[in-house]
Short mmCIF file of C-alpha atoms in Angstrom, two decimals:
data_model
loop_
_atom_site.label_atom_id
_atom_site.label_comp_id
_atom_site.label_asym_id
_atom_site.label_seq_id
_atom_site.Cartn_x
_atom_site.Cartn_y
_atom_site.Cartn_z
CA MET F 5 61.12 136.33 103.48
CA SER F 6 63.35 138.46 105.67
CA PRO F 7 63.07 142.22 105.10
CA GLY F 8 66.53 142.37 103.55
CA GLY F 9 66.09 139.10 101.65
CA ARG F 10 66.08 138.54 97.91
CA ARG F 11 62.81 138.56 95.98
CA ALA F 12 61.46 136.55 93.06
CA GLY F 13 62.08 139.45 90.71
CA ASP F 14 65.73 139.93 91.71
CA SER F 15 68.16 139.21 88.96
CA GLY F 16 70.48 136.54 90.22
CA THR F 17 68.13 135.20 92.87
CA ARG F 18 67.66 131.87 91.14
CA THR F 19 71.42 131.60 90.77
CA ALA F 20 71.93 132.36 94.46
CA VAL F 21 69.48 129.60 95.41
CA LEU F 22 71.19 127.18 93.06
CA GLU F 23 74.63 128.00 94.44
CA ALA F 24 73.37 127.47 98.00
CA ALA F 25 71.83 124.15 96.95
CA LYS F 26 75.06 122.99 95.31
CA ARG F 27 76.99 123.78 98.49
CA ALA F 28 74.44 122.04 100.71
CA PHE F 29 74.01 118.89 98.59
CA GLY F 30 77.76 118.73 98.09
CA ALA F 31 78.53 119.05 101.80
CA GLN F 32 75.72 116.94 103.25
CA GLY F 33 74.20 114.83 100.48
CA TYR F 34 70.58 114.57 99.49
CA GLY F 35 69.00 113.25 102.67
CA ALA F 36 70.42 115.80 105.11
CA THR F 37 69.69 118.83 102.89
CA SER F 38 66.33 120.59 103.30
CA VAL F 39 64.62 123.16 101.09
CA ARG F 40 64.29 125.29 104.22
CA ALA F 41 68.03 125.21 104.91
CA VAL F 42 68.89 126.07 101.30
CA ALA F 43 66.40 128.96 101.39
CA ARG F 44 67.90 130.28 104.63
CA GLU F 45 71.42 130.03 103.19
CA ALA F 46 70.33 131.93 100.06
CA GLY F 47 68.40 134.52 102.06
CA VAL F 48 65.02 133.75 100.48
CA ASP F 49 61.70 132.30 101.58
CA PRO F 50 61.34 128.51 101.08
CA SER F 51 58.27 129.17 98.90
CA LEU F 52 60.52 130.97 96.45
CA VAL F 53 62.78 127.92 96.18
CA LEU F 54 59.71 125.82 95.36
CA HIS F 55 58.54 128.51 92.92
CA PHE F 56 61.81 128.19 91.02
CA PHE F 57 62.46 124.44 91.26
CA GLY F 58 59.11 122.80 92.07
CA SER F 59 60.37 120.43 94.78
CA LYS F 60 63.47 119.25 96.62
CA ASP F 61 63.98 116.72 93.82
CA GLY F 62 63.80 119.48 91.21
CA LEU F 63 66.30 121.53 93.18
CA PHE F 64 68.59 118.50 93.42
CA GLU F 65 68.40 117.87 89.66
CA ALA F 66 69.21 121.52 88.97
CA ALA F 67 72.06 121.55 91.49
CA LEU F 68 73.62 118.51 89.86
CA GLU F 69 73.95 120.33 86.58
CA MET F 70 77.53 119.78 85.60
CA PRO F 71 79.91 122.62 84.80
CA VAL F 72 80.02 120.81 81.46
CA ASP F 73 76.99 119.00 80.01
CA PRO F 74 78.23 115.38 80.10
CA SER F 75 76.32 114.37 76.96
CA ALA F 76 78.09 117.18 75.12
CA LEU F 77 81.47 115.68 76.00
CA VAL F 78 80.96 112.52 73.99
CA PRO F 79 81.05 113.85 70.40
CA GLY F 80 84.16 115.89 71.22
CA LEU F 81 85.92 112.93 72.81
CA LEU F 82 85.20 110.80 69.76
CA ALA F 83 86.12 113.45 67.18
CA SER F 84 89.26 114.89 68.73
CA GLY F 85 91.70 112.12 67.87
CA PRO F 86 92.17 108.50 66.86
CA VAL F 87 90.01 105.88 68.55
CA ASP F 88 93.09 104.05 69.85
CA GLU F 89 93.90 107.11 71.99
CA LEU F 90 90.34 107.49 73.28
CA GLY F 91 91.27 106.12 76.71
CA GLU F 92 93.79 108.93 77.16
CA ARG F 93 91.27 111.59 76.17
CA VAL F 94 88.67 110.18 78.56
CA VAL F 95 91.03 110.26 81.56
CA ARG F 96 92.31 113.72 80.74
CA THR F 97 88.88 115.23 80.05
CA PHE F 98 87.17 113.85 83.15
CA VAL F 99 90.04 114.74 85.47
CA ASP F 100 90.15 118.25 83.98
CA VAL F 101 86.38 118.71 84.44
CA TRP F 102 86.46 117.38 88.01
CA ASP F 103 89.51 119.45 88.94
CA ALA F 104 87.86 122.57 87.50
CA THR F 105 84.88 122.26 89.86
CA PRO F 106 85.69 123.71 93.29
CA GLY F 107 85.39 120.94 95.85
CA GLN F 108 84.01 118.61 93.15
CA GLY F 109 80.59 119.55 94.59
CA PRO F 110 78.17 118.08 92.04
CA MET F 111 80.13 114.86 91.55
CA LEU F 112 80.55 114.26 95.29
CA ALA F 113 76.86 115.04 95.82
CA MET F 114 75.99 112.39 93.26
CA LEU F 115 78.26 109.76 94.85
CA ARG F 116 76.97 110.61 98.31
CA SER F 117 73.31 110.49 97.33
CA SER F 118 73.67 107.33 95.30
CA VAL F 119 74.97 105.34 98.27
CA ALA F 120 72.05 106.56 100.40
CA HIS F 121 69.09 106.72 98.00
CA ALA F 122 68.00 104.19 95.40
CA ASP F 123 66.50 106.97 93.26
CA SER F 124 69.82 108.82 93.20
CA ALA F 125 71.63 105.61 92.27
CA GLU F 126 69.13 105.13 89.43
CA ARG F 127 69.78 108.70 88.27
CA LEU F 128 73.58 108.27 88.32
CA ARG F 129 73.32 104.87 86.60
CA GLY F 130 71.32 106.48 83.78
CA LEU F 131 73.74 109.36 83.46
CA LEU F 132 76.78 107.09 83.30
CA LEU F 133 75.37 104.48 80.94
CA ARG F 134 72.77 106.13 78.70
CA VAL F 135 74.24 109.62 78.53
CA VAL F 136 77.99 109.13 78.58
CA PHE F 137 79.65 105.74 78.40
CA ARG F 138 77.31 103.69 76.17
CA PRO F 139 77.36 106.37 73.42
CA LEU F 140 81.13 106.57 73.88
CA ALA F 141 81.58 102.79 73.52
CA GLN F 142 79.26 102.71 70.52
CA GLY F 143 81.10 105.64 68.94
CA ALA F 144 84.35 103.71 69.47
CA GLY F 145 82.91 100.80 67.50
CA ALA F 146 81.37 98.51 70.12
CA ALA F 147 78.58 96.28 68.82
CA ASP F 148 75.20 96.79 70.48
CA ASP F 149 75.51 93.58 72.50
CA GLU F 150 78.94 94.63 73.78
CA ALA F 151 78.34 98.32 74.45
CA ASP F 152 76.82 97.98 77.92
CA ARG F 153 79.60 95.71 79.12
CA ARG F 154 82.29 98.08 77.86
CA ALA F 155 80.42 101.10 79.21
CA ALA F 156 79.97 99.56 82.67
CA LEU F 157 83.66 98.64 82.87
CA VAL F 158 84.74 102.18 81.91
CA ALA F 159 82.27 103.57 84.45
CA SER F 160 83.68 101.27 87.16
CA GLN F 161 87.24 102.55 86.67
CA MET F 162 86.22 106.21 86.42
CA LEU F 163 83.97 105.94 89.51
CA GLY F 164 86.81 104.27 91.39
CA LEU F 165 89.31 106.90 90.28
CA ALA F 166 86.98 109.68 91.42
CA PHE F 167 86.37 107.90 94.72
CA ALA F 168 90.07 107.25 95.35
CA ARG F 169 91.18 110.75 94.33
CA TYR F 170 88.48 113.02 95.73
CA VAL F 171 86.80 111.06 98.54
CA LEU F 172 89.54 108.92 100.06
CA HIS F 173 92.45 111.12 98.93
CA LEU F 174 94.53 108.03 98.21
CA GLU F 175 98.07 109.08 97.42
CA PRO F 176 99.70 109.33 94.96
CA LEU F 177 96.46 109.43 92.92
CA ALA F 178 95.05 112.36 94.90
CA SER F 179 97.93 114.73 94.11
CA ALA F 180 98.77 113.46 90.63
CA THR F 181 98.26 115.79 87.68
CA ALA F 182 96.13 114.76 84.71
CA ASP F 183 99.41 114.27 82.79
CA GLU F 184 100.56 111.80 85.43
CA LEU F 185 97.23 109.96 85.60
CA VAL F 186 96.85 109.47 81.84
CA PRO F 187 99.60 106.85 81.34
CA LEU F 188 98.51 105.01 84.50
CA VAL F 189 94.79 104.69 83.81
CA ALA F 190 94.32 105.24 80.06
CA PRO F 191 95.42 101.71 79.05
CA THR F 192 92.69 100.30 81.31
CA LEU F 193 90.03 102.45 79.65
CA GLN F 194 91.38 101.75 76.17
CA ARG F 195 91.09 98.01 76.72
CA TYR F 196 87.59 98.38 78.16
CA LEU F 197 86.54 100.51 75.17
CA THR F 198 88.17 98.75 72.23
CA GLY F 199 90.35 95.88 73.47
CA GLU F 200 89.96 92.14 73.77
CA LEU F 201 87.92 91.51 76.92
CA ALA F 202 88.15 87.75 77.26
CA ALA F 203 91.87 87.35 76.63
CA THR F 204 92.40 85.82 80.05
CA PRO F 205 90.83 82.37 80.28
CA VAL F 206 88.28 81.72 83.00
CA ARG F 207 89.76 79.34 85.52
CA MET Z 2 65.84 98.31 129.55
CA SER Z 3 62.39 97.03 128.67
CA PRO Z 4 61.02 94.27 130.94
CA GLY Z 5 61.39 91.71 128.19
CA GLY Z 6 64.72 93.11 127.01
CA ARG Z 7 68.04 91.37 126.92
CA ARG Z 8 70.47 91.75 129.77
CA ALA Z 9 74.22 92.14 129.98
CA GLY Z 10 74.56 88.55 131.10
CA ASP Z 11 72.51 87.10 128.26
CA SER Z 12 74.47 84.89 125.97
CA GLY Z 13 74.20 86.34 122.50
CA THR Z 14 73.33 89.87 123.65
CA ARG Z 15 76.55 91.34 122.35
CA THR Z 16 75.97 89.58 119.05
CA ALA Z 17 72.40 90.92 118.84
CA VAL Z 18 73.66 94.48 119.38
CA LEU Z 19 76.36 94.00 116.77
CA GLU Z 20 73.88 92.61 114.22
CA ALA Z 21 71.55 95.57 114.84
CA ALA Z 22 74.48 97.95 114.42
CA LYS Z 23 75.55 96.31 111.14
CA ARG Z 24 72.01 96.66 109.78
CA ALA Z 25 71.72 100.29 110.90
CA PHE Z 26 75.15 101.44 109.67
CA GLY Z 27 74.61 99.51 106.46
CA ALA Z 28 71.20 101.03 105.80
CA GLN Z 29 71.80 104.59 106.97
CA GLY Z 30 75.52 105.19 107.23
CA TYR Z 31 77.46 106.50 110.19
CA GLY Z 32 75.91 109.93 110.67
CA ALA Z 33 72.25 108.88 110.74
CA THR Z 34 72.82 105.93 113.09
CA SER Z 35 72.52 106.53 116.85
CA VAL Z 36 73.53 104.33 119.77
CA ARG Z 37 69.97 104.78 121.05
CA ALA Z 38 68.42 103.47 117.81
CA VAL Z 39 70.75 100.47 117.72
CA ALA Z 40 69.90 99.71 121.36
CA ARG Z 41 66.17 99.93 120.65
CA GLU Z 42 66.54 97.65 117.63
CA ALA Z 43 68.46 95.11 119.71
CA GLY Z 44 66.03 95.36 122.62
CA VAL Z 45 68.63 96.55 125.13
CA ASP Z 46 69.34 99.70 127.09
CA PRO Z 47 71.74 102.18 125.40
CA SER Z 48 74.03 101.94 128.43
CA LEU Z 49 74.53 98.27 127.61
CA VAL Z 50 75.68 99.17 124.09
CA LEU Z 51 78.21 101.56 125.60
CA HIS Z 52 79.22 98.90 128.14
CA PHE Z 53 80.08 96.53 125.30
CA PHE Z 54 81.56 98.93 122.74
CA GLY Z 55 82.60 102.06 124.64
CA SER Z 56 81.20 104.62 122.17
CA LYS Z 57 79.44 105.02 118.84
CA ASP Z 58 82.88 104.92 117.19
CA GLY Z 59 83.70 101.68 118.95
CA LEU Z 60 80.38 100.21 117.85
CA PHE Z 61 81.09 101.33 114.28
CA GLU Z 62 84.54 99.75 114.30
CA ALA Z 63 83.10 96.49 115.60
CA ALA Z 64 80.24 96.55 113.09
CA LEU Z 65 82.70 97.00 110.23
CA GLU Z 66 84.43 93.77 111.11
CA MET Z 67 84.60 91.93 107.85
CA PRO Z 68 83.28 88.39 107.42
CA VAL Z 69 86.93 87.75 106.58
CA ASP Z 70 89.79 89.67 108.19
CA PRO Z 71 91.15 91.63 105.19
CA SER Z 72 94.75 91.53 106.40
CA ALA Z 73 94.47 87.74 106.58
CA LEU Z 74 93.58 87.62 102.88
CA VAL Z 75 96.94 88.93 101.71
CA PRO Z 76 99.25 86.01 102.55
CA GLY Z 77 96.77 83.57 101.01
CA LEU Z 78 96.42 85.62 97.84
CA LEU Z 79 100.19 85.77 97.46
CA ALA Z 80 100.82 82.09 98.27
CA SER Z 81 98.01 80.44 96.32
CA GLY Z 82 99.42 80.72 92.82
CA PRO Z 83 101.92 82.41 90.51
CA VAL Z 84 102.33 86.17 90.79
CA ASP Z 85 101.32 86.64 87.15
CA GLU Z 86 97.85 85.33 88.02
CA LEU Z 87 97.52 87.47 91.15
CA GLY Z 88 95.06 89.83 89.43
CA GLU Z 89 92.66 86.95 88.83
CA ARG Z 90 92.88 85.78 92.43
CA VAL Z 91 92.24 89.31 93.73
CA VAL Z 92 89.07 89.76 91.64
CA ARG Z 93 87.74 86.32 92.51
CA THR Z 94 88.50 86.54 96.22
CA PHE Z 95 87.02 90.02 96.74
CA VAL Z 96 83.90 89.28 94.71
CA ASP Z 97 83.41 86.02 96.60
CA VAL Z 98 83.80 87.77 99.97
CA TRP Z 99 81.43 90.60 98.99
CA ASP Z 100 78.85 88.23 97.53
CA ALA Z 101 78.97 86.08 100.68
CA THR Z 102 77.93 89.04 102.86
CA PRO Z 103 74.15 89.54 102.78
CA GLY Z 104 73.43 93.00 101.44
CA GLN Z 105 77.17 93.79 101.42
CA GLY Z 106 76.42 95.57 104.73
CA PRO Z 107 79.91 96.32 106.08
CA MET Z 108 81.35 97.32 102.70
CA LEU Z 109 78.42 99.58 101.84
CA ALA Z 110 78.55 101.10 105.33
CA MET Z 111 82.21 101.94 104.74
CA LEU Z 112 81.55 103.52 101.33
CA ARG Z 113 78.57 105.45 102.70
CA SER Z 114 80.40 106.74 105.72
CA SER Z 115 83.54 107.61 103.84
CA VAL Z 116 81.69 109.99 101.50
CA ALA Z 117 80.08 111.71 104.50
CA HIS Z 118 82.78 111.72 107.19
CA ALA Z 119 86.45 112.55 106.87
CA ASP Z 120 87.28 110.19 109.75
CA SER Z 121 85.56 107.29 107.99
CA ALA Z 122 87.42 108.12 104.77
CA GLU Z 123 90.67 108.10 106.76
CA ARG Z 124 89.76 104.69 108.20
CA LEU Z 125 88.93 103.20 104.79
CA ARG Z 126 92.08 104.72 103.26
CA GLY Z 127 94.17 103.05 105.93
CA LEU Z 128 92.42 99.72 105.49
CA LEU Z 129 92.86 99.75 101.72
CA LEU Z 130 96.47 100.92 101.62
CA ARG Z 131 98.21 99.84 104.81
CA VAL Z 132 96.31 96.63 105.50
CA VAL Z 133 95.52 95.18 102.08
CA PHE Z 134 96.87 96.60 98.86
CA ARG Z 135 100.33 97.91 99.83
CA PRO Z 136 101.31 94.55 101.39
CA LEU Z 137 99.84 92.86 98.32
CA ALA Z 138 101.85 95.04 95.91
CA GLN Z 139 105.01 94.57 97.96
CA GLY Z 140 104.43 90.83 98.09
CA ALA Z 141 104.09 90.88 94.30
CA GLY Z 142 107.51 92.49 94.03
CA ALA Z 143 106.82 96.24 93.92
CA ALA Z 144 109.70 98.39 95.09
CA ASP Z 145 108.98 100.59 98.10
CA ASP Z 146 108.75 103.73 95.96
CA GLU Z 147 106.26 102.04 93.60
CA ALA Z 148 104.10 100.17 96.10
CA ASP Z 149 101.76 103.03 97.01
CA ARG Z 150 101.12 103.91 93.39
CA ARG Z 151 100.33 100.31 92.49
CA ALA Z 152 98.23 99.85 95.63
CA ALA Z 153 96.19 103.02 95.00
CA LEU Z 154 95.50 101.98 91.40
CA VAL Z 155 94.33 98.51 92.47
CA ALA Z 156 92.18 100.13 95.16
CA SER Z 157 90.65 102.51 92.59
CA GLN Z 158 89.51 99.66 90.33
CA MET Z 159 88.23 97.50 93.19
CA LEU Z 160 86.37 100.46 94.76
CA GLY Z 161 84.85 101.26 91.39
CA LEU Z 162 83.87 97.64 90.78
CA ALA Z 163 82.17 97.48 94.19
CA PHE Z 164 80.43 100.80 93.57
CA ALA Z 165 79.25 99.81 90.07
CA ARG Z 166 78.13 96.31 91.10
CA TYR Z 167 76.57 96.82 94.53
CA VAL Z 168 75.61 100.51 94.72
CA LEU Z 169 74.64 101.49 91.18
CA HIS Z 170 73.75 97.95 90.02
CA LEU Z 171 75.32 98.68 86.63
CA GLU Z 172 74.54 95.83 84.27
CA PRO Z 173 76.03 93.53 83.17
CA LEU Z 174 78.55 93.91 86.05
CA ALA Z 175 75.85 93.66 88.73
CA SER Z 176 74.61 90.22 87.65
CA ALA Z 177 77.93 88.80 86.45
CA THR Z 178 79.40 85.83 88.30
CA ALA Z 179 82.94 85.93 89.66
CA ASP Z 180 83.90 83.64 86.74
CA GLU Z 181 82.61 86.24 84.29
CA LEU Z 182 84.22 89.18 86.08
CA VAL Z 183 87.70 87.65 86.32
CA PRO Z 184 88.65 87.85 82.62
CA LEU Z 185 87.19 91.37 82.37
CA VAL Z 186 88.89 92.99 85.36
CA ALA Z 187 91.88 90.79 86.24
CA PRO Z 188 94.14 92.13 83.43
CA THR Z 189 93.65 95.64 84.84
CA LEU Z 190 94.70 94.54 88.32
CA GLN Z 191 97.58 92.47 86.99
CA ARG Z 192 99.00 95.49 85.16
CA TYR Z 193 98.53 97.71 88.23
CA LEU Z 194 100.28 95.11 90.42
CA THR Z 195 103.17 93.93 88.24
CA GLY Z 196 102.93 95.54 84.80
CA GLU Z 197 104.59 98.46 83.06
CA LEU Z 198 102.78 101.57 84.28
CA ALA Z 199 104.19 104.24 81.99
CA ALA Z 200 103.93 102.38 78.68
CA THR Z 201 101.70 105.08 77.23
CA PRO Z 202 103.62 108.30 76.66
CA VAL Z 203 102.31 111.45 78.30
CA ARG Z 204 101.02 113.75 75.56
#
């Protein structure tokens, strides 16, 4: 620890480490981020990072904590209006949450890590299906044998929207407001959640 | 060059370098791949890689060459059936092309690099909009002031489908055949290409 560095007892030290980790994972992804570099950035000894978070994996998990707990979003999305407007609420809520996070750090870190590391992909898959979109599809009335299909389709459009808007900066999606995105994308999500999925015959 | 290594005059040497580069960029992305490592993998001297491809960027460009030239897909997609079935042909054609590429190497390398490097994101943005989806939307009848919006929406769903299927392995999308994916996703693309985009009022 440097003489002027933070100590384990400092109030706010854990937060400082976590903020440094979020910046590092967000900017460089999982593979290129080291505990040592995060410690240096936060002005603490690497052993203190391990004291707080156990391992690089533990630090990563903690850094990915969303500004909003994603599992907590689901009951609100289901309860805040009619099920036939659920697609609109999903687009608006996710875009609002993403836009509220400076640089979209945690979400970009998850995308970045999941293309590079099978364990990160597994983690994101679980978050999307088990935590968010399967409960959402089930809450919207999907039968058990349909819920995964509906959830995966919703996840595919929301992943693609995030990728197009925040990674590739595809215009006009990148600069559109949530109000402008809702009528474009909500009908897709509404069909995936509650619509007829095999209306188009297989050719 | 190692004594048993390939030489500039060898037939197939350029191909061996390119195959090694595709594997390396596909497995590790742009940043973690070096000309030296590709040369070692191909059994040639790094100077030979630079002789063939000019630079790491040149090697990357060459390695990203699709099994099918994406710009060549557009006229065929437009000509091979009615415009109101274009969404189906887009899903089927892209899934077939992706599935035909072992490990989806070039596509995954593009996704991986674009989340890590602004220049790769710029390259993928140009490919998606200028080369593929804007010409497709215009060919389907989109007015000039609508074409980018339609193209970006199609790109968002196709990016998300690729991400869900090949990166996250979200089931049942990951194991679905093209025949099974078409009725699920084609209506989304059809609406983005030719449908009413503001049918849902902004709330």
